[in-house]
C-alpha atoms as one frame of an Amber mdcrd trajectory, in Angstrom:
protein
   0.000   0.000   0.000   1.333   3.437  -0.928   1.713   6.280   1.513  -1.422
   8.117   0.366  -3.545   4.976   0.609  -2.214   4.353   4.079  -3.143   7.868
   5.146  -6.664   7.407   3.766  -7.038   4.087   5.584  -5.875   5.660   8.847
  -8.246   8.613   8.413 -11.269   6.415   7.653 -10.719   3.887  10.420  -9.862
   6.383  13.160 -12.245   9.247  12.299 -14.360  10.228  15.340 -17.828   8.719
  15.034 -16.687   6.252  12.380 -17.200   2.571  13.177 -13.495   2.004  12.742
 -12.824   3.860  15.998 -13.363   1.277  18.779 -14.170   2.283  22.329 -11.577
   1.853  25.036 -13.134  -1.367  26.308 -13.526  -2.935  22.870 -11.054  -5.308
  21.255  -9.391  -3.978  18.123  -8.837  -6.736  15.576  -6.306  -6.929  12.825
  -8.004  -7.593   9.507  -7.290 -10.111   6.757  -8.944  -9.893   3.344  -9.904
 -12.678   0.946 -10.458 -11.333  -2.546 -12.749 -12.418  -5.373 -14.609 -15.259
  -3.713 -16.821 -16.839  -6.419 -20.517 -17.039  -5.488 -22.478 -19.117  -8.046
 -26.008 -18.145  -8.998 -28.708 -20.638 -10.094 -28.523 -19.456 -13.724 -24.762
 -20.076 -13.927 -23.587 -16.500 -13.378 -20.808 -16.106 -10.818 -20.782 -13.057
  -8.560 -17.576 -11.969  -6.842 -17.210 -11.041  -3.191 -14.466  -9.910  -0.830
 -14.386 -11.205   2.738 -12.945  -9.066   5.523 -11.987 -11.233   8.491 -11.091
 -10.128  12.037  -8.030 -12.181  12.917  -8.287 -14.379  15.996 -12.084 -13.923
  16.234 -13.870 -17.268  16.589 -16.730 -17.733  14.083 -17.733 -14.059  14.266
 -21.103 -12.743  13.045 -21.273 -11.861   9.350 -22.334  -8.550   7.818 -23.511
  -8.928   4.227 -23.250  -5.925   1.911 -24.373  -6.211  -1.708 -23.447  -3.281
  -3.955 -23.381  -2.236  -7.609 -20.727   0.395  -6.837 -17.685  -1.767  -6.200
 -16.142  -3.465  -3.176 -12.611  -2.016  -3.092 -11.103   1.368  -2.350 -13.146
   3.596  -0.075 -16.033   1.095  -0.038 -13.728  -1.588   1.294 -12.326   0.772
   3.912 -15.642   2.269   5.027 -17.595  -0.967   5.244 -15.263  -3.937   5.102
 -12.186  -3.076   7.084 -13.893  -0.681   9.504 -16.472  -3.212  10.739 -14.016
  -6.108  10.728 -11.839  -4.215  13.199 -14.789  -4.488  15.604 -15.028  -8.263
  15.389 -17.471  -8.730  12.501 -16.585 -10.531   9.309 -17.863  -8.612   6.319
 -18.827 -10.105   2.975 -18.901  -7.402   0.300 -20.390  -8.642  -2.950 -20.640
  -6.898  -6.306 -24.096  -7.164  -7.826 -24.689  -8.924 -11.133 -22.684  -7.504
 -14.013 -20.790  -5.047 -11.799 -17.058  -4.914 -10.966 -16.129  -8.399 -12.087
 -19.370 -10.188 -11.231 -20.807 -12.223 -14.081 -24.094 -11.822 -15.860 -25.752
  -8.790 -17.403 -26.539  -5.861 -15.069 -30.214  -5.927 -14.099 -30.986  -2.947
 -11.858 -33.351  -3.638  -8.954 -33.470  -7.399  -9.659 -31.834  -8.327  -6.353
 -34.270 -10.834  -4.861 -33.062 -14.086  -6.423 -29.360 -13.202  -6.391 -29.609
 -12.115  -2.775 -31.282 -15.333  -1.638 -28.768 -17.419  -3.616 -25.965 -15.545
  -1.871 -27.469 -16.365   1.519 -27.723 -20.044   0.585 -24.041 -20.029  -0.455
 -23.053 -18.176   2.699 -24.635 -20.792   4.973 -22.573 -23.520   3.330 -19.238
 -21.870   4.132 -17.233 -23.390   7.009 -16.422 -19.934   8.341 -20.071 -18.844
   8.654 -20.846 -18.404  12.348 -24.631 -18.781  12.160 -25.700 -15.154  12.669
 -26.067 -12.474  10.072 -26.691  -8.757   9.592 -27.076  -6.586   6.495 -25.952
  -3.017   6.021 -25.805  -0.252   3.458 -27.351   2.958   2.113 -29.458   3.736
  -0.960 -29.322   0.856  -3.473 -27.450  -1.238  -0.889 -30.398  -0.735   1.458
 -32.898  -1.660  -1.235 -30.920  -4.881  -1.785 -31.505  -5.634   1.896 -35.273
  -5.175   1.647 -35.339  -7.408  -1.438 -34.506 -10.451   0.704 -35.142  -9.406
   4.313 -38.565 -11.031   4.723 -37.330 -14.273   3.163 -33.865 -14.535   4.723
 -34.588 -16.811   7.686 -34.054 -16.578  11.449 -30.264 -16.194  11.311 -30.779
 -12.661   9.942 -30.704 -10.824  13.249 -30.264  -7.184  12.283 -30.459  -4.672
   9.423 -29.066  -1.153   9.142 -30.652   0.766   6.283 -30.001   4.403   5.403
 -31.386   6.858   2.829 -33.299   4.046   1.156 -36.687   2.353   0.890 -38.236
  -1.019   0.146 -39.380   0.215  -3.269 -38.077   2.883  -5.615 -41.125   3.204
  -7.861 -42.698   6.091  -5.970 -39.395   7.971  -5.874 -38.996   7.543  -9.641
 -42.604   8.581 -10.354 -42.999  11.008  -7.487 -46.638  12.029  -7.205 -47.252
  10.332 -10.546 -44.779  12.671 -12.287 -41.287  11.622 -13.367 -38.242  12.402
 -11.203 -36.142  13.242 -14.225 -32.955  14.571 -12.670 -32.458  11.836 -10.058
 -33.417   9.047 -12.492 -31.039  10.345 -15.138 -28.256  10.870 -12.595 -28.440
   7.267 -11.444 -28.625   5.971 -15.010 -25.587   8.052 -15.945 -23.698   7.075
 -12.791 -24.126   3.336 -13.313 -23.313   3.579 -17.013 -20.062   5.484 -16.403
 -19.025   4.252 -12.953 -15.916   2.515 -14.306 -14.666   5.723 -15.909 -12.415
   8.144 -14.021 -14.447  10.662 -12.002 -17.726   9.159 -13.301 -19.504   9.721
  -9.990 -18.218  13.287  -9.710 -19.257  14.382 -13.190 -22.629  12.595 -13.411
 -24.690  15.448 -11.853 -23.187  18.090 -14.131 -23.597  16.004 -17.275 -27.132
  15.091 -16.246 -28.239  18.667 -15.713 -26.702  19.763 -19.007 -28.582  17.000
 -20.820 -31.864  17.666 -18.995 -31.740  21.366 -19.874 -30.917  20.702 -23.524
 -34.569  20.686 -24.539 -34.194  17.329 -26.290 -36.884  14.637 -25.887 -36.587
  12.549 -22.747 -35.859   9.445 -24.793 -32.545  10.979 -25.927 -31.283  12.311
 -22.609 -29.432   9.166 -21.541 -27.467   9.288 -24.781 -26.549  12.926 -24.116
 -25.663  12.357 -20.463 -24.069   8.892 -20.416 -22.841   8.754 -24.011 -25.027
   5.759 -24.824 -28.559   4.484 -24.390 -29.112   3.162 -20.859 -31.692   0.335
 -20.710 -32.757   1.180 -17.162 -33.576   4.785 -18.078 -35.512   3.628 -21.120
 -37.417   1.169 -18.917 -38.412   4.025 -16.616 -39.821   5.946 -19.556 -41.597
   2.940 -21.045 -43.283   1.822 -17.837 -44.431   5.215 -16.556 -47.926   4.715
 -17.993 -48.202   1.107 -16.769 -45.831   0.828 -13.809 -47.183  -2.480 -12.506
 -45.791  -4.390 -15.481 -42.238  -3.444 -14.521 -42.363  -2.662 -10.828 -44.488
  -5.294  -9.108 -41.643  -7.783  -8.750 -39.264  -4.990  -7.759 -41.505  -3.650
  -4.988 -40.937  -5.174  -1.540 -43.034  -2.762   0.502 -45.763  -5.378   1.039
 -43.314  -7.665   2.865 -41.758  -5.058   5.175 -44.047  -5.997   8.070 -42.923
  -9.625   7.788 -39.283  -8.793   8.515 -38.360 -10.241  11.910 -34.820  -8.901
  12.076 -34.191  -5.820  14.201 -34.155  -2.813  11.850 -32.553   0.572  12.289
 -33.225   3.279   9.714 -31.394   6.519   9.096 -32.628   9.195   6.712 -32.279
  12.869   5.872 -34.811  15.673   5.594 -33.443  16.469   2.118 -33.153  12.895
   0.880 -35.010  11.681  -2.216 -36.263   8.522  -0.445 -37.393   9.976   2.897
 -41.206   9.757   2.441 -41.026   6.073   1.562 -38.457   5.285   4.229 -40.913
   6.678   6.772 -43.642   4.460   5.271 -41.388   1.450   5.845 -40.997   2.492
   9.472 -44.784   2.781   9.833 -45.260  -0.646   8.214 -42.934  -2.217  10.770
 -44.721  -0.459  13.622 -48.118  -1.602  12.315 -46.805  -5.171  12.375 -45.820
  -4.838  16.012 -42.089  -4.423  15.361 -39.843  -1.999  17.201 -37.585  -0.371
  14.602 -35.301   2.559  15.235 -35.576   5.739  13.151 -33.090   8.615  12.869
 -33.638  11.645  10.615 -30.930  14.267  10.356 -30.256  17.483   8.393 -28.740
  15.523   5.537 -29.137  15.036   1.789 -28.647  11.769  -0.079 -24.920  11.916
  -0.814 -24.003  13.780   2.387 -20.796  12.425   3.948 -22.175  13.431   7.365
 -25.057  11.029   6.780 -22.617   8.262   5.845 -20.642   8.732   9.045 -23.780
   8.776  11.183 -25.217   5.702   9.452 -22.084   3.634  10.025 -21.884   4.648
  13.676 -25.579   3.824  14.076 -25.098   0.446  12.396 -22.168  -0.458  14.623
 -24.162   0.226  17.789 -27.116  -1.739  16.400 -25.027  -4.733  15.376 -23.171
  -4.856  18.674 -26.527  -4.954  20.454 -28.240  -7.549  18.286 -25.331  -9.799
  17.306 -22.866  -9.459  20.182 -25.245  -8.752  23.072 -23.706  -5.372  23.947
 -26.710  -3.057  24.474 -24.712  -0.353  26.247 -24.762   1.945  23.241 -28.489
   1.819  22.528 -30.523   4.945  23.202 -33.702   4.903  25.271 -36.086   6.296
  22.649 -36.320   4.661  19.207 -36.948   7.875  17.242 -34.313  10.601  17.050
 -34.763  13.611  14.774 -32.877  16.819  14.159 -35.192  19.834  14.274 -33.994
  22.280  11.646 -34.447  25.908  12.604 -33.923  24.930  16.238 -30.639  23.154
  15.373 -31.281  20.524  18.034 -31.682  16.757  18.275 -34.762  15.364  19.978
 -35.743  11.845  20.997 -39.302  10.509  20.814 -41.040   7.175  21.468 -42.576
   7.000  17.986 -43.360   8.657  14.669 -45.533  10.686  14.197 -44.346  12.259
  17.417 -46.723  12.371  20.399 -48.805  15.520  20.652 -48.606  16.390  16.960
 -51.854  17.739  15.518 -52.558  18.719  11.908 -53.083  22.446  11.449 -54.616
  23.834   8.258 -53.027  26.966   6.860 -55.492  28.320   4.306 -54.626  30.262
   1.192 -56.160  33.727   1.484 -57.043  36.608  -0.819 -54.201  38.979  -1.585
 -51.776  36.037  -1.411 -52.102  35.700   2.334 -51.792  32.523   4.376 -53.101
  31.653   7.813 -54.667  29.062  10.108 -58.048  30.817  10.262 -61.138  29.930
   8.245 -61.110  30.602   4.484 -62.643  33.825   3.199 -64.812  34.630   0.201
 -62.445  35.491  -2.613 -61.750  35.211  -6.304 -59.313  32.558  -7.553 -55.701
  33.362  -8.335 -54.390  32.598 -11.819 -51.161  31.748 -13.563 -50.062  30.171
 -16.830 -47.724  27.205 -17.061 -45.900  26.888 -20.377 -43.954  23.630 -20.838
 -41.851  25.341 -23.498 -40.517  27.518 -20.659 -40.996  25.249 -17.642 -41.008
  26.550 -14.093 -37.582  25.668 -12.646 -36.679  24.246  -9.255 -34.199  25.886
  -6.920 -32.849  23.115  -4.736 -35.000  20.304  -3.430 -34.250  16.587  -3.023
 -31.990  15.140  -5.712 -29.905  11.963  -5.803 -26.418  13.503  -6.051 -25.405
  16.978  -5.072 -26.179  19.269  -2.163 -29.953  19.450  -1.566 -29.873  21.744
   1.456 -32.347  24.683   1.468 -31.746  27.570  -0.917 -33.054  31.120  -1.125
 -36.189  30.967  -3.286 -36.711  34.673  -4.002 -35.599  34.412  -7.615 -38.177
  31.679  -8.174 -40.867  33.631  -6.326 -40.472  36.530  -8.743 -41.763  34.407
 -11.641 -45.294  34.887 -12.956 -45.909  31.133 -13.086 -45.484  30.733  -9.301
 -48.192  31.777  -6.822 -46.734  32.866  -3.481 -48.799  32.930  -0.272 -47.246
  34.348   2.889 -48.414  34.220   6.484 -48.006  36.869   9.195 -44.960  37.215
  11.396 -44.976  34.470  13.979 -45.336  35.683  17.547 -43.517  32.675  18.985
 -41.300  29.828  17.909 -43.498  27.283  16.115 -42.435  23.649  15.770 -43.794
  21.596  12.873 -42.780  17.923  13.088 -44.455  15.246  11.008 -46.197  14.620
   7.678 -47.194  17.537   5.431 -50.026  17.527   2.895 -51.768  20.074   0.723
 -55.394  20.272  -0.408 -55.860  22.555  -3.397 -58.880  23.360  -5.536 -57.704
  23.822  -9.101 -59.293  24.436 -12.457 -57.128  24.006 -15.529 -57.567  24.433
 -19.250 -55.812  21.092 -19.696 -56.720  17.753 -18.155 -53.027  16.804 -18.060
 -51.107  19.065 -15.710 -48.964  19.050 -12.571 -49.404  20.722  -9.209 -46.264
  21.572  -7.221 -46.580  22.787  -3.634 -43.647  24.043  -1.573 -43.391  25.292
   2.013 -40.772  27.929   2.812 -39.399  29.672   5.895 -39.144  33.445   5.361
 -36.513  35.057   7.558 -36.826  38.621   8.906 -34.352  39.857   6.262 -36.631
  38.553   3.479 -34.717  35.446   2.468 -37.058  32.553   1.743 -35.711  29.034
   2.257 -37.475  25.917   1.034 -38.409  23.479   3.821 -40.346  20.769   1.966
 -42.296  20.208  -1.224 -44.344  17.743  -3.227 -45.894  17.213  -6.643 -49.037
  15.594  -8.011 -49.579  14.750 -11.683 -53.183  15.137 -12.882 -54.816  13.169
 -15.689 -58.387  12.885 -16.988 -60.552  11.760 -14.086 -57.616  11.788 -11.657
 -58.963  13.484  -9.659 -62.533  13.851 -10.878 -63.626  17.416 -11.639 -66.845
  18.845 -10.278 -69.602  20.366 -12.453 -67.713  23.664 -12.433 -64.529  21.984
 -13.641 -62.763  22.425 -10.298 -60.698  19.495  -9.043 -59.781  18.832  -5.432
 -56.097  17.939  -5.557 -54.282  16.282  -2.659 -50.494  16.583  -2.640 -48.140
  14.711  -0.316 -45.095  16.784   0.597 -41.880  15.617   2.249 -42.213  15.234
   6.031 -40.538  17.889   8.123 -39.026  18.518  11.510 -38.625  22.282  11.531
 -38.923  25.242  13.858 -40.270  28.430  12.309 -38.755  30.985  14.650 -40.480
  33.978  16.164 -40.479  36.841  13.658 -40.291  34.462  10.679 -43.137  33.797
   8.265 -44.508  30.633   6.706 -44.785  30.789   2.925 -46.380  28.442   0.370
 -45.671  28.187  -3.366 -48.140  26.814  -5.878 -46.815  26.083  -9.361 -46.963
  23.462 -12.094 -43.295  22.710 -12.630 -40.026  21.969 -10.817 -37.712  21.446
 -13.770 -35.442  19.550 -14.251 -35.982  17.680 -10.988 -39.444  16.812 -12.305
 -39.960  16.228 -16.027 -42.120  18.933 -17.530 -45.751  18.081 -18.185 -46.370
  18.656 -21.898 -50.101  19.055 -21.283 -51.053  16.589 -24.020 -51.011  13.258
 -22.208 -48.320  11.916 -24.555 -46.133   9.165 -23.163 -42.811  10.018 -21.588
 -40.117  10.350 -24.205 -42.478  11.497 -26.935 -41.322  14.413 -29.067 -44.730
  15.937 -29.618 -46.647  19.155 -29.242 -46.761  21.174 -26.045 -49.898  22.672
 -24.573 -49.782  25.550 -22.110 -52.116  25.403 -19.120 -54.039  28.326 -17.654
 -54.535  27.523 -13.976 -56.986  28.855 -11.409 -56.441  28.202  -7.706 -59.560
  28.688  -5.557 -59.521  29.582  -1.854 -63.026  30.319  -0.620 -65.329  28.559
   1.893 -66.532  26.148  -0.798 -62.977  25.527  -1.981 -60.779  25.730   1.156
 -57.330  25.339  -0.335 -54.780  24.774   2.413 -51.491  23.279   3.442 -51.792
  20.964   6.443 -48.809  21.370   8.747 -47.880  19.124  11.716 -47.978  21.430
  14.742 -46.235  20.196  17.891 -47.173  22.437  20.842 -44.195  23.506  22.901
């Protein structure tokens, strides 16, 4: 190992909070590595794995990590060597068609390969009889793909910034998460190239803003057609045909292993990660949930997730419960800049509070008033952009929205100055009454925190794609539209204001709605939409915020 590699290894395995930094009372193991272990699959493909072994440990528990992103370099240091130093043996396997593993890459088809890997693992003389799984994002999805079917020797799981199904994140609110989907397609297609992961966001955004049809964007971004991206486009209209066997949300409640989850307020998978937590709770399980001020690719999230996993695995595989916290839910309240522990999610005492849109672009918790609707025009030829918001790679932390709020295709409703600190912790929804000149259109709702100096920072948002009959229009053509926004844990401080945006685009994070109902990828006509948003007693448009009394 060269000097620079040695310095990196030392930094990773001794970084405060990193699992490679054992406590004073814990044994520190030297680590041996077995490379390129062949794991045969039922169809004849052979997947490769590296095994990190703590020397002198007797039949230690195994941590299985299955990844399409490689098993060497920083991945080997962060997951393999770091956990092995604590007395766990780690099996890091490259998914089908990735980094030396045989077969053709088949994104999200991890159920059969994962179960075959478990069967192989149990036949190895070094397997100690107990097992855990670990990993973020796709690595977490690979856990859910087999968790309910793994057997009783699976004792623990540590999942972060992930969910048991990716369909709803790809087709968020029925729209298409263009930027994140194209980023991942580009990343996986170019991951073997130098700096592929670093340049994927920039190349993706350049392609998305090119104005070319969606069906050509993978060619522009990745340099070639990417089958996964084309599958996303093809199956948008009929998602069941593609997604049913790649959706493991129905089996989450059947998972008997102890599960810890870690997510971020600005992560693309947070709403569905929370649904997985609720599914486990409904089944009588006792999972652990942590939500911090992190975005998907945030290194702070990675550090916290590994530290969380180490504590969880020590408790459930080694019997050391000394590091477990008392309350299973820990969240970071943005705006208050403080961590809080709770017995469950939604947090006790939370009550939904309706903030109604008001005439003159006001906003408040009182009853709606008689008023005329507000109007704007959405033109897909000049789509409403997004400033920030959850995206797969890149910093998704809040950004000043004033430039967006100056646009004529964004309605902006602002509440009065708050007389006291106001904590909103929980799910957020919107109920809007909309009339459009097109049956095919999108509704984007965003909640912002307006500071005393006028800066307006996005807190959460959501989108809903409308189609004929979805939802059904009344005799006057008005449709009641429900929008699910990202959950929040935020304090709106005294003197701040709550603000709500209503628009019909968030480009390029969300693919623009052409207004015609044409399939994704079509290079057809575009139809502008004239929108009316009603906010009167018969049409009480509102955002429903999760108030937690102090």
